[in-house]
Coordinates of C-alpha atoms in Angstrom, one line a residue:
Chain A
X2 CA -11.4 12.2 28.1
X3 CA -10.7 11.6 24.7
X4 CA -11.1 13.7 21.6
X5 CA -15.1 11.9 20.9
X6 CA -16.9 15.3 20.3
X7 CA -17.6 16.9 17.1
X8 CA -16.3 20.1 16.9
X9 CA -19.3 22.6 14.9
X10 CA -17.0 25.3 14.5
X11 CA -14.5 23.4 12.6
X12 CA -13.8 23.5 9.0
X13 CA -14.0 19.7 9.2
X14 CA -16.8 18.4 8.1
X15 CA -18.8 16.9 10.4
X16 CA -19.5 13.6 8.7
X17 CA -15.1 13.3 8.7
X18 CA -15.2 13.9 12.4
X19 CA -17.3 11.8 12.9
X20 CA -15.5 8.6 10.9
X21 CA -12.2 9.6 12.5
X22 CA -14.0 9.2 16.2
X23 CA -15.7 5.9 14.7
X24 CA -12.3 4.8 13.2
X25 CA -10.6 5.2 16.8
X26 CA -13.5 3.6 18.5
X27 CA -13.1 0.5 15.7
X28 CA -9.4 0.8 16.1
X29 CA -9.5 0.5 20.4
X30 CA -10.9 -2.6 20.2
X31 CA -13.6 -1.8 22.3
X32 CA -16.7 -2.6 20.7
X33 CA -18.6 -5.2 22.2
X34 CA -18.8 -8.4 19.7
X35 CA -17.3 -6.1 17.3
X36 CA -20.1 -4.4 16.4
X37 CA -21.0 -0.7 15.7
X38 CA -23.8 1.6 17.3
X39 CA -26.8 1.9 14.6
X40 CA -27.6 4.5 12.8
X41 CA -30.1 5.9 14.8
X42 CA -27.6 5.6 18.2
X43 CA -25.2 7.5 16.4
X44 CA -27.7 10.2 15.2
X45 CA -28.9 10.4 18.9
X46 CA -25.2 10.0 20.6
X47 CA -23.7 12.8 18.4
X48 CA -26.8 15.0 17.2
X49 CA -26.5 14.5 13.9
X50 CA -28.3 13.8 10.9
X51 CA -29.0 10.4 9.3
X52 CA -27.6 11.3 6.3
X53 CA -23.9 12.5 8.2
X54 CA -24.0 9.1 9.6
X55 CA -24.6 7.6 6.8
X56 CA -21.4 9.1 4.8
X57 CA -19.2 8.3 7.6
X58 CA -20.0 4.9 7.9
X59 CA -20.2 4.3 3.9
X60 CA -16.8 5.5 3.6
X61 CA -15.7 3.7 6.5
X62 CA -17.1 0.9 4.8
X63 CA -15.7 1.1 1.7
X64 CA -12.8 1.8 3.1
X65 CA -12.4 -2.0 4.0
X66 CA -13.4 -1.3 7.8
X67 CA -16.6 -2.3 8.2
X68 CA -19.1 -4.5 7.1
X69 CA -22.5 -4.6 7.5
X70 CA -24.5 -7.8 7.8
X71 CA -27.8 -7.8 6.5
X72 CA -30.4 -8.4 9.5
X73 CA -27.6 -8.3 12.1
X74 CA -25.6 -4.8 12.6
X75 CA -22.6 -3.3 11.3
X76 CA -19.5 -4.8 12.8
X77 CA -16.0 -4.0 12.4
X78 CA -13.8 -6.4 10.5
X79 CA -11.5 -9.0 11.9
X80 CA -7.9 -8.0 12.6
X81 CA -5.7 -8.0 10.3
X82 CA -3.1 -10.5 9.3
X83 CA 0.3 -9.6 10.4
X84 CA 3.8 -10.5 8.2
X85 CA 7.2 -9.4 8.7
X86 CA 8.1 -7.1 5.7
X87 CA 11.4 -9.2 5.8
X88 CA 9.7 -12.3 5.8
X89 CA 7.6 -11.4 2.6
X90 CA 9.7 -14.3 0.5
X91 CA 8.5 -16.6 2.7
X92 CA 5.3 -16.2 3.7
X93 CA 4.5 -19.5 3.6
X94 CA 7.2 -20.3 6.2
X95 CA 6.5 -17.4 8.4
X96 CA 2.7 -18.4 8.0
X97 CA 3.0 -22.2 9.3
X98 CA 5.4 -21.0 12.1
X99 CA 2.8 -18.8 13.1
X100 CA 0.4 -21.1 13.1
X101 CA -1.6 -19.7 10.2
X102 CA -2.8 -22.4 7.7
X103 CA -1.9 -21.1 3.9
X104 CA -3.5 -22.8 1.3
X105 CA -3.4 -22.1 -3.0
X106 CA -5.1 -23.0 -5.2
X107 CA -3.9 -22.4 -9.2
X108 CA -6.4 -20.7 -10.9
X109 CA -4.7 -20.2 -14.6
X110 CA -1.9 -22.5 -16.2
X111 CA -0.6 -21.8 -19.8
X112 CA 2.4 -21.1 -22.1
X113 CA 2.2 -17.6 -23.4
X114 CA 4.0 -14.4 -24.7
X115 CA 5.4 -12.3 -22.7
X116 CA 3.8 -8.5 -21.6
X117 CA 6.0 -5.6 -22.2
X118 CA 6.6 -5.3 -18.8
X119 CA 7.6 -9.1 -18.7
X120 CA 10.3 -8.3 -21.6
X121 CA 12.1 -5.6 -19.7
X122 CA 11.5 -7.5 -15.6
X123 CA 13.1 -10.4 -17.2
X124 CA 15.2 -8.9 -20.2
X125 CA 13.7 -11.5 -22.6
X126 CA 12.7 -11.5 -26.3
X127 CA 9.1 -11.1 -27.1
X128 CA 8.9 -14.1 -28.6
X129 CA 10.6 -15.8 -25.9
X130 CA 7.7 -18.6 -24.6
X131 CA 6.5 -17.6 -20.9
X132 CA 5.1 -20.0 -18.3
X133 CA 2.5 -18.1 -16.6
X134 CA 0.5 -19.3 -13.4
X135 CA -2.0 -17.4 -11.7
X136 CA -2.6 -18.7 -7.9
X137 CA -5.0 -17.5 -5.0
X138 CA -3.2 -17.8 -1.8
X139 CA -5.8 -18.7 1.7
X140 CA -4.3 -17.7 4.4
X141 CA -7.0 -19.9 7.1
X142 CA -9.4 -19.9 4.1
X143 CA -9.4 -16.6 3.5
X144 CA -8.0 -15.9 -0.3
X145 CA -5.8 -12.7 0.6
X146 CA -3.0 -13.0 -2.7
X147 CA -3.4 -13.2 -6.1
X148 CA -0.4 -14.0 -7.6
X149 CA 0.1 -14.1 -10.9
X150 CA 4.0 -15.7 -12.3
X151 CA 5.8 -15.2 -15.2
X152 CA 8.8 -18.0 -16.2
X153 CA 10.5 -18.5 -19.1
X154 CA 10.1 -21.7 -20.9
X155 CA 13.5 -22.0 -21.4
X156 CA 14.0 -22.6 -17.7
X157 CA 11.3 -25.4 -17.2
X158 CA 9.6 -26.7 -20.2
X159 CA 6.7 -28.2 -19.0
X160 CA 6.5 -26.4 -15.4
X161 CA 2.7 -25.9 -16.1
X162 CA 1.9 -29.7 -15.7
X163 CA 4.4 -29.8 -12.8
X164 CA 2.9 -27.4 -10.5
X165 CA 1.2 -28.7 -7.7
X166 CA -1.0 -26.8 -5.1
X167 CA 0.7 -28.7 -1.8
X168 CA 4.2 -27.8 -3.0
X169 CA 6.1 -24.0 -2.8
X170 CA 7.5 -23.1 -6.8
X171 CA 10.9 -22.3 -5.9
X172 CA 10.8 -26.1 -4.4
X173 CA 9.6 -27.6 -7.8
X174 CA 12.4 -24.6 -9.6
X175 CA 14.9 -26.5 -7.5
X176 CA 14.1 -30.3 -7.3
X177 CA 12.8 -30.4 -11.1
X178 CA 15.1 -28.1 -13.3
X179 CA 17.9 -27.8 -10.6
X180 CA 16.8 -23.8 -10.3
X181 CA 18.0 -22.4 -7.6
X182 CA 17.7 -19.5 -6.4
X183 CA 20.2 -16.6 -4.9
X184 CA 18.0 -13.6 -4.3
X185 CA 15.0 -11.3 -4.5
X186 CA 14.2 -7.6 -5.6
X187 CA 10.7 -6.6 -5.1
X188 CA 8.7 -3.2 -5.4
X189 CA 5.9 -2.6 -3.2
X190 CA 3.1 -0.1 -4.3
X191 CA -0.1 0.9 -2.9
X192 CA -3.2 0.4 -5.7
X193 CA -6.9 -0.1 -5.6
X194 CA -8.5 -3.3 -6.6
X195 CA -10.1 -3.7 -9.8
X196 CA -13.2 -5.7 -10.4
X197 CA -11.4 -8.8 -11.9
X198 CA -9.4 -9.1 -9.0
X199 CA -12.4 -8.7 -6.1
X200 CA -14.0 -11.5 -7.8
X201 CA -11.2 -13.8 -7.6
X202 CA -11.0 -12.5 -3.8
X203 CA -14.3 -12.3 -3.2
X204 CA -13.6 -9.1 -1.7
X205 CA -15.0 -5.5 -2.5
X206 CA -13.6 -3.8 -5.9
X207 CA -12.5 -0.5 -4.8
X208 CA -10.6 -1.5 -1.5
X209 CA -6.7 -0.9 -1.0
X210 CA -4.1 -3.4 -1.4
X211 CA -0.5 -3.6 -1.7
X212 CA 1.1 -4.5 -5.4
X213 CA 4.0 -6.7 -5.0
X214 CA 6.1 -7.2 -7.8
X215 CA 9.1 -9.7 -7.9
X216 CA 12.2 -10.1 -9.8
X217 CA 13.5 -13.7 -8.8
X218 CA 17.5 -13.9 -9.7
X219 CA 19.1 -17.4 -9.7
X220 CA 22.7 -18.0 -8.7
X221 CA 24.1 -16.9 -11.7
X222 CA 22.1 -13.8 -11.0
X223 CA 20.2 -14.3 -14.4
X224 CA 16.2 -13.1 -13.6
X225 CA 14.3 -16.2 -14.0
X226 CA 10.8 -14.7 -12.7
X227 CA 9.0 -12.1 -12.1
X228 CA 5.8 -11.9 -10.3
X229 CA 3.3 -9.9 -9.1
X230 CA 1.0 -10.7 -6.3
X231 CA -2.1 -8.2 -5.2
X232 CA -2.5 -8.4 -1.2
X233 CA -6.0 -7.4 -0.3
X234 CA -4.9 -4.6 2.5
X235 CA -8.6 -5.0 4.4
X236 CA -7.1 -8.0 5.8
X237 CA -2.9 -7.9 5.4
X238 CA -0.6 -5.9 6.9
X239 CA 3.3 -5.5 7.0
X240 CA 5.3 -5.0 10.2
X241 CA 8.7 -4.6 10.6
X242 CA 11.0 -3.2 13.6
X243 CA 14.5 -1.3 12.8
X244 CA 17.4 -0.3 15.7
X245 CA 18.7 3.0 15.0
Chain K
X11 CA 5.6 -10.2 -30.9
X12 CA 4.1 -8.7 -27.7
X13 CA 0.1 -9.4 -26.3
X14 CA -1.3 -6.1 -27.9
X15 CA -4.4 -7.3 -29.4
X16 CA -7.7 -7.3 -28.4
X17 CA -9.3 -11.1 -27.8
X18 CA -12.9 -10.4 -28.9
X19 CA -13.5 -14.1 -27.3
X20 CA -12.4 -13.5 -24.1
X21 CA -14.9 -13.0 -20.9
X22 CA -12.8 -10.2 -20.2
X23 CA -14.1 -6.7 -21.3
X24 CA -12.7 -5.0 -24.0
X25 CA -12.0 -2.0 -22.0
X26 CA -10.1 -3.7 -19.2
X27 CA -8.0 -5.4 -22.0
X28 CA -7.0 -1.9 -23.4
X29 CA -6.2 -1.1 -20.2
X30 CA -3.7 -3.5 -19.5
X31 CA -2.4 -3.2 -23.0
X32 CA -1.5 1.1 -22.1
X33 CA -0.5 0.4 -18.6
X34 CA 1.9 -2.2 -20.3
X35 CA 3.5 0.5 -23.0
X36 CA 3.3 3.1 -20.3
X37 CA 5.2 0.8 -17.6
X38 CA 7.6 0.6 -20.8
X39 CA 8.9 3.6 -20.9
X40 CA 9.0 3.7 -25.0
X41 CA 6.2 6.5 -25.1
X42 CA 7.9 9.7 -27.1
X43 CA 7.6 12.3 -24.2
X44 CA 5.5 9.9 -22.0
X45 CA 2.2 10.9 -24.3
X46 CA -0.2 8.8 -24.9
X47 CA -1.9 8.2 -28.7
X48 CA -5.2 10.5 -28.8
X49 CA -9.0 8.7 -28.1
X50 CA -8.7 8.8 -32.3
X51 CA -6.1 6.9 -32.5
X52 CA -6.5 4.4 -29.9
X53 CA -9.9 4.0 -31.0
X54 CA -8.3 3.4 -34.6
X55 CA -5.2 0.9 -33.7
X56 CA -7.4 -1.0 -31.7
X57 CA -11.1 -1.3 -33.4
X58 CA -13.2 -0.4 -30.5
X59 CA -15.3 2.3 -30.2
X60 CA -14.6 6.0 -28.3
X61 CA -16.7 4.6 -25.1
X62 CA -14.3 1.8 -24.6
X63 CA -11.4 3.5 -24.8
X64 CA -12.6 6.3 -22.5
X65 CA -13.4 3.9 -20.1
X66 CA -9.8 2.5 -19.9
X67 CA -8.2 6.1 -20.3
X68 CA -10.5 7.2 -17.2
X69 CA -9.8 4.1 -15.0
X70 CA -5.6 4.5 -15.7
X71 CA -6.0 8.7 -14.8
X72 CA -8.2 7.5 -11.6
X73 CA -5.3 5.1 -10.3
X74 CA -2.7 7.4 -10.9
X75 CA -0.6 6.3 -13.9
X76 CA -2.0 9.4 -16.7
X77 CA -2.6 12.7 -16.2
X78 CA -4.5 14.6 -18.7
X79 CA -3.0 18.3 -19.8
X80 CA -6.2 20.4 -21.1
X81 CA -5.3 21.3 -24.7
X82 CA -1.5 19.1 -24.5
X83 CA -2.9 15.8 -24.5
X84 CA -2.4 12.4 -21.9
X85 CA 0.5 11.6 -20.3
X86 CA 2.3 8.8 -18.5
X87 CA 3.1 10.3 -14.9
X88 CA 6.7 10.4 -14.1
X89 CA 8.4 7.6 -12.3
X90 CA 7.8 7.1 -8.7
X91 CA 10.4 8.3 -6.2
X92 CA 11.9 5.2 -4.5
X93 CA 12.9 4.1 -1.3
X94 CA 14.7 1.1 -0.1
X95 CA 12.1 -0.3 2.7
X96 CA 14.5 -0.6 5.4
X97 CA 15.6 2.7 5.2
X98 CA 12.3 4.7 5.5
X99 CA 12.7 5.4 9.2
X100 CA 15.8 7.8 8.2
X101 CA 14.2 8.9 4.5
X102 CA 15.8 12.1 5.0
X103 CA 19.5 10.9 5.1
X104 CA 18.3 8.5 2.1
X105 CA 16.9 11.1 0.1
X106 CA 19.9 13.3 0.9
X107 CA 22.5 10.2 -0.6
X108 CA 20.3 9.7 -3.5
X109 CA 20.7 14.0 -4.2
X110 CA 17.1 14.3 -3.9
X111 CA 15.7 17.4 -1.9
X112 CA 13.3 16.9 1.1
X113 CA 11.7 19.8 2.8
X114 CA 9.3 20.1 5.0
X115 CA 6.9 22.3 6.6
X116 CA 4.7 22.3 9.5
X117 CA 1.1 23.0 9.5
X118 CA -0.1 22.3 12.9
X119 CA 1.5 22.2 16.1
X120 CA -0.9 21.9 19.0
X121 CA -1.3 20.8 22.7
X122 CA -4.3 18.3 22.7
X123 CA -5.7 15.2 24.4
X124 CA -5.0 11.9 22.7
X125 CA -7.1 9.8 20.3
X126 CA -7.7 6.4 21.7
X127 CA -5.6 5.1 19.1
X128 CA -2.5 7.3 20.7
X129 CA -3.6 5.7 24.0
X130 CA -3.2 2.6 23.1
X131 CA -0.2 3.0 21.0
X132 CA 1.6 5.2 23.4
X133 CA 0.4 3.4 26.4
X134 CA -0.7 6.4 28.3
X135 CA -3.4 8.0 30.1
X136 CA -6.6 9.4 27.9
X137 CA -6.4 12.7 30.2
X138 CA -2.4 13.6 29.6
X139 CA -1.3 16.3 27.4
X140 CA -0.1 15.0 23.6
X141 CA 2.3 17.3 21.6
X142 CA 0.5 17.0 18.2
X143 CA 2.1 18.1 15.2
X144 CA 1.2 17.7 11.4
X145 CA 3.8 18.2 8.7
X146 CA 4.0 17.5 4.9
X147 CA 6.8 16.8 3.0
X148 CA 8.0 17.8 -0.2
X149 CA 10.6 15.7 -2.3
X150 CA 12.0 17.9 -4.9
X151 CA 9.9 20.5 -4.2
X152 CA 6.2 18.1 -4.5
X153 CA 4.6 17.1 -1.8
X154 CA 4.2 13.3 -1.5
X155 CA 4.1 12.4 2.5
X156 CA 1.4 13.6 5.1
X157 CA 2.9 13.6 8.5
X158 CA 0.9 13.3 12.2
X159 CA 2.9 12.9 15.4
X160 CA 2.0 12.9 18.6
X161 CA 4.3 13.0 21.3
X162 CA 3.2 13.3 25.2
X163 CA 4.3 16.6 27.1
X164 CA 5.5 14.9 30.1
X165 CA 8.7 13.8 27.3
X166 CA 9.2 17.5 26.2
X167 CA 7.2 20.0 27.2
X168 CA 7.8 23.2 25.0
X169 CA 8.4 21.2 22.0
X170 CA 5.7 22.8 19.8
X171 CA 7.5 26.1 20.2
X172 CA 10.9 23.8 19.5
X173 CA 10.0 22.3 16.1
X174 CA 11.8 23.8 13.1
X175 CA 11.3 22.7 9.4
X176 CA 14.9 22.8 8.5
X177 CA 15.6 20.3 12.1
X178 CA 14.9 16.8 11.9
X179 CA 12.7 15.9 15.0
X180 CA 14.6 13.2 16.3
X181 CA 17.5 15.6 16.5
X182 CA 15.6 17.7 18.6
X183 CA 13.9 15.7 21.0
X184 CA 17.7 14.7 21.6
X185 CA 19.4 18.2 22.1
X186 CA 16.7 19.8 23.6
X187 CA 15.5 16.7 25.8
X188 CA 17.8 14.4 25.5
X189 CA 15.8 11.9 24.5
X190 CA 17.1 8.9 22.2
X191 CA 15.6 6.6 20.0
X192 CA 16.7 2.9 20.3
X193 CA 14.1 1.7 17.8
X194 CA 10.8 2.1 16.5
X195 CA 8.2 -0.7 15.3
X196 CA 6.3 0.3 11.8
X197 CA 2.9 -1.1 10.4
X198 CA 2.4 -0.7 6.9
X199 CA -1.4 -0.8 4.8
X200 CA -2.7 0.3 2.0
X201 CA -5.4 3.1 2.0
X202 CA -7.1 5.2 -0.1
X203 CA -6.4 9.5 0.2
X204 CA -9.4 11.1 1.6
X205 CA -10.1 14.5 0.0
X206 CA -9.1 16.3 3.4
X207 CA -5.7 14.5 2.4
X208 CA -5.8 15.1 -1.4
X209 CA -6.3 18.9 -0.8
X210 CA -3.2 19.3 1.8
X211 CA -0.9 17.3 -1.3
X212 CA -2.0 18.8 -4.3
X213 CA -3.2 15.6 -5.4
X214 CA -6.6 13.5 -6.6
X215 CA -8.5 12.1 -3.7
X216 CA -9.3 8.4 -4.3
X217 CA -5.6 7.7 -5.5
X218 CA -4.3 4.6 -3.7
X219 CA -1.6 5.4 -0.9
X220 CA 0.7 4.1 2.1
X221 CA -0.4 4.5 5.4
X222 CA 2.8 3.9 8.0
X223 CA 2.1 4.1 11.2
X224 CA 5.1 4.1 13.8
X225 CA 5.4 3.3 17.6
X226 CA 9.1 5.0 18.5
X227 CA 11.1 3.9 21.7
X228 CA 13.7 5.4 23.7
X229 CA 16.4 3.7 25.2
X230 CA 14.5 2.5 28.0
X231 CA 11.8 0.9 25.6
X232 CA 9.5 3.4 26.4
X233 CA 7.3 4.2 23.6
X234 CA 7.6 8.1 23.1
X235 CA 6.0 9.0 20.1
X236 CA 3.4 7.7 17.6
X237 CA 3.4 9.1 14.0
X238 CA 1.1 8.3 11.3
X239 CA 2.5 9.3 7.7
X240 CA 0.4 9.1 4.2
X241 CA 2.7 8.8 1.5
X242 CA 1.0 9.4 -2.2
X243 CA 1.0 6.1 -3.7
X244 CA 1.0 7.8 -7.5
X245 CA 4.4 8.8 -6.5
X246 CA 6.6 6.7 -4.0
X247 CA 7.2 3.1 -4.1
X248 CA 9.6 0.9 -1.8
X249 CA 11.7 -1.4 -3.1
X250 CA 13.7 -4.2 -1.1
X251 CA 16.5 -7.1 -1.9
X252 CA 17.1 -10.3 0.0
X253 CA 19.0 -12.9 -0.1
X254 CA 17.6 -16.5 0.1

């Protein structure tokens, strides 16, 4: 009884009608093993032509919903992980009390100058000396977040040999240089992810992800880092729940 | 004192190194009038050639941060409306503190049968009656959020006859049905505007963009509506603060 026709007199094209009733069909959960009707099913199913089939399912594709595995079908891709929007700061507390195993791994370590966009997040001289770190983040061996972490120098002098995989920053901020920290602001921002990036993920350039970027205050409320971290949206998702 | 030079070493390709280097002086703000130098002069101040540069140029316009003005020159785009993220669920009253303008206007109101998505969501039977309504909304006068609802007819059955642009829908479904909200649960991901989507908001398809879907609940905890809403990504950003 659902809407799982195409509709010929439509302005719609067909090959969009047909993604949106292969989206829903992804979406219900209902696919056997996960996996997708072939090309010729669909051609047969909906009377169309291969090369309508074949838009809808490379968009759906590119689009971060499906994947297709070479000798074995077209399958849609695992559920998403799931975070509290509120809970974002802590993912890695959220994570282990949800079971979820979160790994890094830092990819990047040096002492740098500062990006224009650095100078005004953390209202510092460009000549000020930067920490920066760049870390993948596994969530169950997955890398979903590239982070990459701007702090000054004059915070933590040699952070960039204290940073260990096995142990959260703000911990080392705290326990080394007696950092601690009050609040954060963050941005959030859709954007598309750039070659650079998918190869670090070993995801597909071109997908969605959410931009994060974080100003970290400390209790004098004096920024002391900002951050960015790229959160592959084909396998991430916020929730969050709000009373009226 | 800033990164602004090319490193010829570096694995990284010239182009994406310009790149960063104009997304850095256009997240700035110190560009005279938001323009950008010509493809002369970049290709001057920065010793590469007019292919490099119209690779990075091309890349920043497809994600959203230039536009190009036939016979004006590039531009940075303006800055991105924002929203606190706990407040989207009542971005009208936000907008309306902030003194910004929202308006709205319908563009199709329809009985239909639901998607199996909206079955799901909605918990309801795939042969009941959905109001369906599709709406976009303009802040200051540009339209940035793409709107699909779908309430069942057994809540409130006239209500596509009900609907007003100038009447917020919640208020509605209360006077007119009395039905109040007592919560609603959001998912948030990142997706990419189709061109079905690009055409409705006067904007490039491809551009990276929030997808929000949101399950509400009456006071019984009975889910009564589901809504889907694309928000342009080029121009809305949430923004959030918490305290450790």
């Amino acid at each position: 009884m659902t809407q799982n026709k195409l509709d010929r007199q439509s302005p719609i094209p067909l090959y969009y009608q047909l993604k949106e009733i292969l989206l829903d069909l992804i979406k219900s959960g209902e696919l056997e093993g996960g996996r997708l009707p072939t090309e010729e099913e669909l051609c047969i199913r909906y009377s169309v032509s291969r090369g309508t089939v074949r838009k809808a399912l490379s968009e759906l594709e590119s689009e971060g919903f499906i994947v297709t595995e070479a000798g074995k079908g077209t399958f849609a891709v695992k559920p998403k992980f799931e975070q509290s929007l509120l809970k974002f700061y802590s993912i890695g507390r959220e994570m282990r009390d949800l079971g979820i195993e979160l790994t890094s791994r830092t990819i990047l370590r040096e002492v740098t100058k500062p990006t224009r966009e650095v100078i005004k997040f953390l209202g510092i001289n460009g000549d000020e000396d930067v920490n920066k770190l760049i870390r993948v983040r596994y969530l169950e061996g997955e890398p979903i977040i590239l982070e990459t972490i701007w702090i000054p120098v004059k915070f933590c002098s040699d952070l960039t040999e204290k940073v260990k995989d096995d142990v959260p920053i703000y911990d080392i901020l705290e326990y080394n240089y007696n950092l601690k920290i009050l609040k954060v602001r963050e941005m959030l921002e859709p954007v598309i992810i750039n070659e650079n990036e998918a190869s670090v993920m070993e995801c597909k350039p071109g997908i969605p992800a959410f931009l994060v970027e974080r100003i970290t205050y400390n209790l004098e409320e004096i920024p002391i880092e900002f951050r960015k971290s790229i959160i592959r949206g084909d396998r991430f998702k916020f929730t969050t729940e709000m009373y009226r």
